[in-house]
CSV table of C-alpha atoms in Angstrom, one decimal:
chain,number,residue,atom,x,y,z
A,23,UNK,CA,-2.2,-60.3,-28.9
A,24,UNK,CA,-2.7,-56.8,-27.7
A,25,UNK,CA,-5.7,-55.6,-25.7
A,26,UNK,CA,-6.7,-52.0,-25.0
A,27,UNK,CA,-8.9,-51.0,-22.1
A,28,UNK,CA,-10.6,-47.7,-22.8
A,29,UNK,CA,-12.1,-45.7,-19.9
A,30,UNK,CA,-14.5,-43.0,-21.2
A,31,UNK,CA,-14.8,-39.5,-19.8
A,32,UNK,CA,-17.9,-37.9,-18.2
A,33,UNK,CA,-21.1,-39.0,-19.9
A,34,UNK,CA,-24.0,-38.4,-17.5
A,35,UNK,CA,-25.2,-37.1,-14.1
A,36,UNK,CA,-23.6,-40.0,-12.2
A,37,UNK,CA,-20.3,-39.2,-13.8
A,38,UNK,CA,-20.7,-35.5,-12.9
A,39,UNK,CA,-21.1,-36.7,-9.3
A,40,UNK,CA,-17.9,-38.8,-9.7
A,41,UNK,CA,-16.2,-35.7,-11.1
A,42,UNK,CA,-17.2,-33.7,-8.0
A,43,UNK,CA,-15.9,-36.5,-5.7
A,44,UNK,CA,-12.7,-36.6,-7.7
A,45,UNK,CA,-12.2,-32.9,-7.3
A,46,UNK,CA,-11.9,-33.6,-3.5
A,47,UNK,CA,-9.5,-36.5,-4.1
A,48,UNK,CA,-12.1,-39.4,-3.7
A,49,UNK,CA,-11.3,-42.2,-6.1
A,50,UNK,CA,-13.3,-44.9,-4.4
A,51,UNK,CA,-16.7,-44.7,-6.0
A,52,UNK,CA,-18.7,-47.2,-8.1
A,53,UNK,CA,-17.1,-46.0,-11.4
A,54,UNK,CA,-13.6,-46.8,-10.1
A,55,UNK,CA,-14.6,-50.2,-8.7
A,56,UNK,CA,-16.3,-51.2,-11.9
A,57,UNK,CA,-13.3,-50.1,-13.9
A,58,UNK,CA,-10.9,-52.0,-11.7
A,59,UNK,CA,-13.0,-55.1,-12.2
A,60,UNK,CA,-12.9,-54.7,-16.1
A,61,UNK,CA,-9.1,-54.0,-15.9
A,62,UNK,CA,-8.4,-57.1,-13.9
A,63,UNK,CA,-10.5,-59.3,-16.3
A,64,UNK,CA,-8.5,-57.9,-19.3
A,65,UNK,CA,-5.2,-58.4,-17.6
A,66,UNK,CA,-6.1,-62.0,-16.6
A,67,UNK,CA,-7.3,-62.8,-20.1
A,68,UNK,CA,-4.4,-61.2,-22.1
A,69,UNK,CA,-1.6,-60.8,-19.5
A,70,UNK,CA,-0.6,-57.5,-18.0
A,71,UNK,CA,2.3,-57.2,-20.5
A,72,UNK,CA,-0.2,-57.2,-23.4
A,73,UNK,CA,-2.8,-54.7,-22.0
A,74,UNK,CA,-2.6,-51.0,-22.7
A,75,UNK,CA,-5.0,-48.7,-20.7
A,76,UNK,CA,-6.2,-45.4,-22.1
A,77,UNK,CA,-8.7,-42.7,-21.0
A,78,UNK,CA,-9.9,-39.2,-21.5
A,79,UNK,CA,-10.8,-36.7,-18.7
A,80,UNK,CA,-12.5,-38.6,-15.9
A,81,UNK,CA,-11.5,-41.8,-17.8
A,82,UNK,CA,-7.9,-40.7,-17.5
A,83,UNK,CA,-8.1,-40.6,-13.8
A,84,UNK,CA,-9.7,-44.0,-13.8
A,85,UNK,CA,-7.0,-45.3,-16.2
A,86,UNK,CA,-4.3,-43.9,-14.1
A,87,UNK,CA,-5.7,-45.5,-10.9
A,88,UNK,CA,-6.5,-49.0,-12.3
A,89,UNK,CA,-4.1,-49.4,-15.2
A,90,UNK,CA,-0.7,-49.2,-13.4
A,91,UNK,CA,-0.3,-53.0,-13.7
A,92,UNK,CA,-0.7,-52.9,-17.5
A,93,UNK,CA,2.0,-52.4,-20.1
A,94,UNK,CA,1.2,-48.7,-20.4
A,95,UNK,CA,-1.2,-46.0,-19.5
A,96,UNK,CA,-2.1,-43.2,-21.9
A,97,UNK,CA,-4.3,-40.3,-20.8
A,98,UNK,CA,-5.8,-37.2,-22.5
A,99,UNK,CA,-6.6,-34.1,-20.6
A,100,UNK,CA,-6.3,-35.9,-17.2
A,101,UNK,CA,-7.5,-33.9,-14.2
A,102,UNK,CA,-4.7,-33.3,-11.6
A,103,UNK,CA,-6.1,-32.4,-8.2
A,104,UNK,CA,-4.7,-30.2,-5.5
A,105,UNK,CA,-4.4,-33.4,-3.4
A,106,UNK,CA,-2.2,-34.9,-6.1
A,107,UNK,CA,0.1,-31.9,-5.9
A,108,UNK,CA,0.0,-31.7,-2.1
A,109,UNK,CA,0.9,-35.3,-1.7
A,110,UNK,CA,3.6,-35.1,-4.4
A,111,UNK,CA,1.9,-37.8,-6.5
A,112,UNK,CA,4.3,-38.8,-9.3
A,113,UNK,CA,3.3,-39.8,-12.8
A,114,UNK,CA,4.8,-43.3,-13.4
A,115,UNK,CA,7.3,-43.9,-16.2
A,116,UNK,CA,4.9,-46.2,-18.0
A,117,UNK,CA,2.3,-43.4,-18.2
A,118,UNK,CA,2.1,-40.9,-21.0
A,119,UNK,CA,-0.2,-37.9,-20.3
A,120,UNK,CA,-1.3,-35.7,-23.3
A,121,UNK,CA,-3.0,-32.4,-22.7
A,122,UNK,CA,-4.2,-29.4,-24.6
A,123,UNK,CA,-2.5,-26.2,-23.6
A,124,UNK,CA,-5.7,-24.3,-22.7
A,125,UNK,CA,-7.7,-27.3,-21.4
A,126,UNK,CA,-9.2,-26.3,-18.0
A,127,UNK,CA,-9.5,-29.8,-16.6
A,128,UNK,CA,-5.8,-30.6,-17.0
A,129,UNK,CA,-4.6,-27.1,-16.1
A,130,UNK,CA,-2.6,-28.3,-13.0
A,131,UNK,CA,-0.9,-31.2,-14.9
A,132,UNK,CA,2.3,-29.3,-15.6
A,133,UNK,CA,2.9,-29.0,-11.9
A,134,UNK,CA,2.7,-32.7,-11.2
A,135,UNK,CA,5.9,-34.6,-10.6
A,136,UNK,CA,7.1,-37.4,-12.8
A,137,UNK,CA,7.3,-37.6,-16.6
A,138,UNK,CA,6.3,-34.5,-18.5
A,139,UNK,CA,3.1,-34.4,-20.4
A,140,UNK,CA,2.9,-34.0,-24.2
A,141,UNK,CA,1.3,-30.6,-24.8
A,142,UNK,CA,-1.0,-30.0,-27.8
A,143,UNK,CA,-1.1,-26.3,-28.9
A,144,UNK,CA,-4.5,-24.8,-28.4
A,145,UNK,CA,-6.3,-23.1,-31.4
A,146,UNK,CA,-9.1,-21.5,-29.4
A,147,UNK,CA,-9.9,-20.0,-26.0
A,148,UNK,CA,-13.1,-22.2,-25.9
A,149,UNK,CA,-12.6,-24.6,-23.0
A,150,UNK,CA,-15.1,-27.1,-24.3
A,151,UNK,CA,-13.3,-27.3,-27.7
A,152,UNK,CA,-9.9,-27.6,-26.0
A,153,UNK,CA,-11.1,-30.5,-23.9
A,154,UNK,CA,-12.5,-32.7,-26.7
A,155,UNK,CA,-10.8,-35.9,-27.9
A,156,UNK,CA,-10.4,-34.6,-31.5
A,157,UNK,CA,-7.6,-32.3,-30.3
A,158,UNK,CA,-5.4,-35.3,-30.9
A,159,UNK,CA,-5.7,-34.6,-34.6
A,160,UNK,CA,-3.5,-31.5,-34.0
A,161,UNK,CA,-0.5,-33.6,-33.2
A,162,UNK,CA,2.2,-33.7,-35.9
A,163,UNK,CA,2.1,-36.8,-38.2
A,164,UNK,CA,5.4,-38.1,-36.8
A,165,UNK,CA,4.4,-38.0,-33.1
A,166,UNK,CA,4.0,-41.5,-31.6
A,167,UNK,CA,2.1,-41.8,-28.3
A,168,UNK,CA,2.6,-45.1,-26.6
A,169,UNK,CA,4.1,-48.1,-28.2
A,170,UNK,CA,3.3,-49.2,-31.7
A,171,UNK,CA,-0.2,-49.7,-33.0
A,172,UNK,CA,-1.8,-48.1,-30.0
A,173,UNK,CA,-0.1,-44.8,-30.7
A,174,UNK,CA,-1.7,-44.9,-34.2
A,175,UNK,CA,-5.0,-45.6,-32.7
A,176,UNK,CA,-4.8,-42.6,-30.5
A,177,UNK,CA,-4.0,-40.5,-33.5
A,178,UNK,CA,-6.9,-42.0,-35.4
A,179,UNK,CA,-4.8,-44.1,-37.8
A,180,UNK,CA,-6.0,-46.9,-40.1
A,181,UNK,CA,-6.6,-49.5,-37.4
A,182,UNK,CA,-8.5,-47.1,-35.1
A,183,UNK,CA,-12.1,-47.5,-34.1
A,184,UNK,CA,-14.2,-44.4,-35.1
A,185,UNK,CA,-13.5,-42.6,-31.8
A,186,UNK,CA,-11.0,-44.6,-29.7
A,187,UNK,CA,-11.2,-42.7,-26.5
A,188,UNK,CA,-14.8,-41.8,-25.9
A,189,UNK,CA,-16.7,-45.1,-26.2
A,190,UNK,CA,-17.9,-46.8,-23.0
A,191,UNK,CA,-15.5,-49.8,-22.5
A,192,UNK,CA,-13.7,-51.7,-25.2
A,193,UNK,CA,-11.2,-54.6,-25.3
A,194,UNK,CA,-9.5,-54.5,-28.7
A,195,UNK,CA,-8.3,-57.9,-29.8
A,196,UNK,CA,-6.7,-58.3,-33.2
A,197,UNK,CA,-8.9,-55.7,-34.8
A,198,UNK,CA,-12.1,-57.2,-33.3
A,199,UNK,CA,-13.9,-54.9,-30.9
A,200,UNK,CA,-15.4,-56.8,-28.0
A,201,UNK,CA,-17.9,-55.3,-25.6
C-alpha cells in the first residue's frame, strides 16, 4: 500500500500570516504542528517506507519540514528563504523540487545546496500564472517525478485526483481518498 500526504499551499488569511512568518524563517506555527501530527499518523499507519509527501508553495515548505522521514518528498514552487541560504540548508537526496522558471516564490531555489530542482519553462511573465499547480502540465510526457504512480499523479495521470496538490489534506490508499 502507498499513502500520499498532500500539504496544500496558501488558502486564507491565517496562511498568509504563516507565509509572513516563513519569510523570516519561522517554521514553528500551528500549520506546521498540525501537519507534523498528520504526517506522523500516516507514517504510523502505513510505515515510513510507504508514505510519499508532496506540497505546493507554503505546502512545499511544510512537506519539506515534516516529510523527511517518509519515502520521498516532492515539492512544487517551494519558497527558499534567505535564512535557508545563509545557513547552507541542503535539499535532501530523497526530495525532488520542481519549480517554474519565472515563479517569484521559488526564485531563490536555484541557489540552495543539494539536489538540483527540475525547472519548468515559463510561458508568461505573469507571476500568478507561473505559480499555479497546472504548470505541471507543461512537463514533457516522458518526465517522471518521484517513484512510480506518484509521479503520474503529479502529472495528472489516470490515477490522479482532480487536483492532486491543492486539496487540504489527503491520504491516498489504493485509489480511495480518505480525509
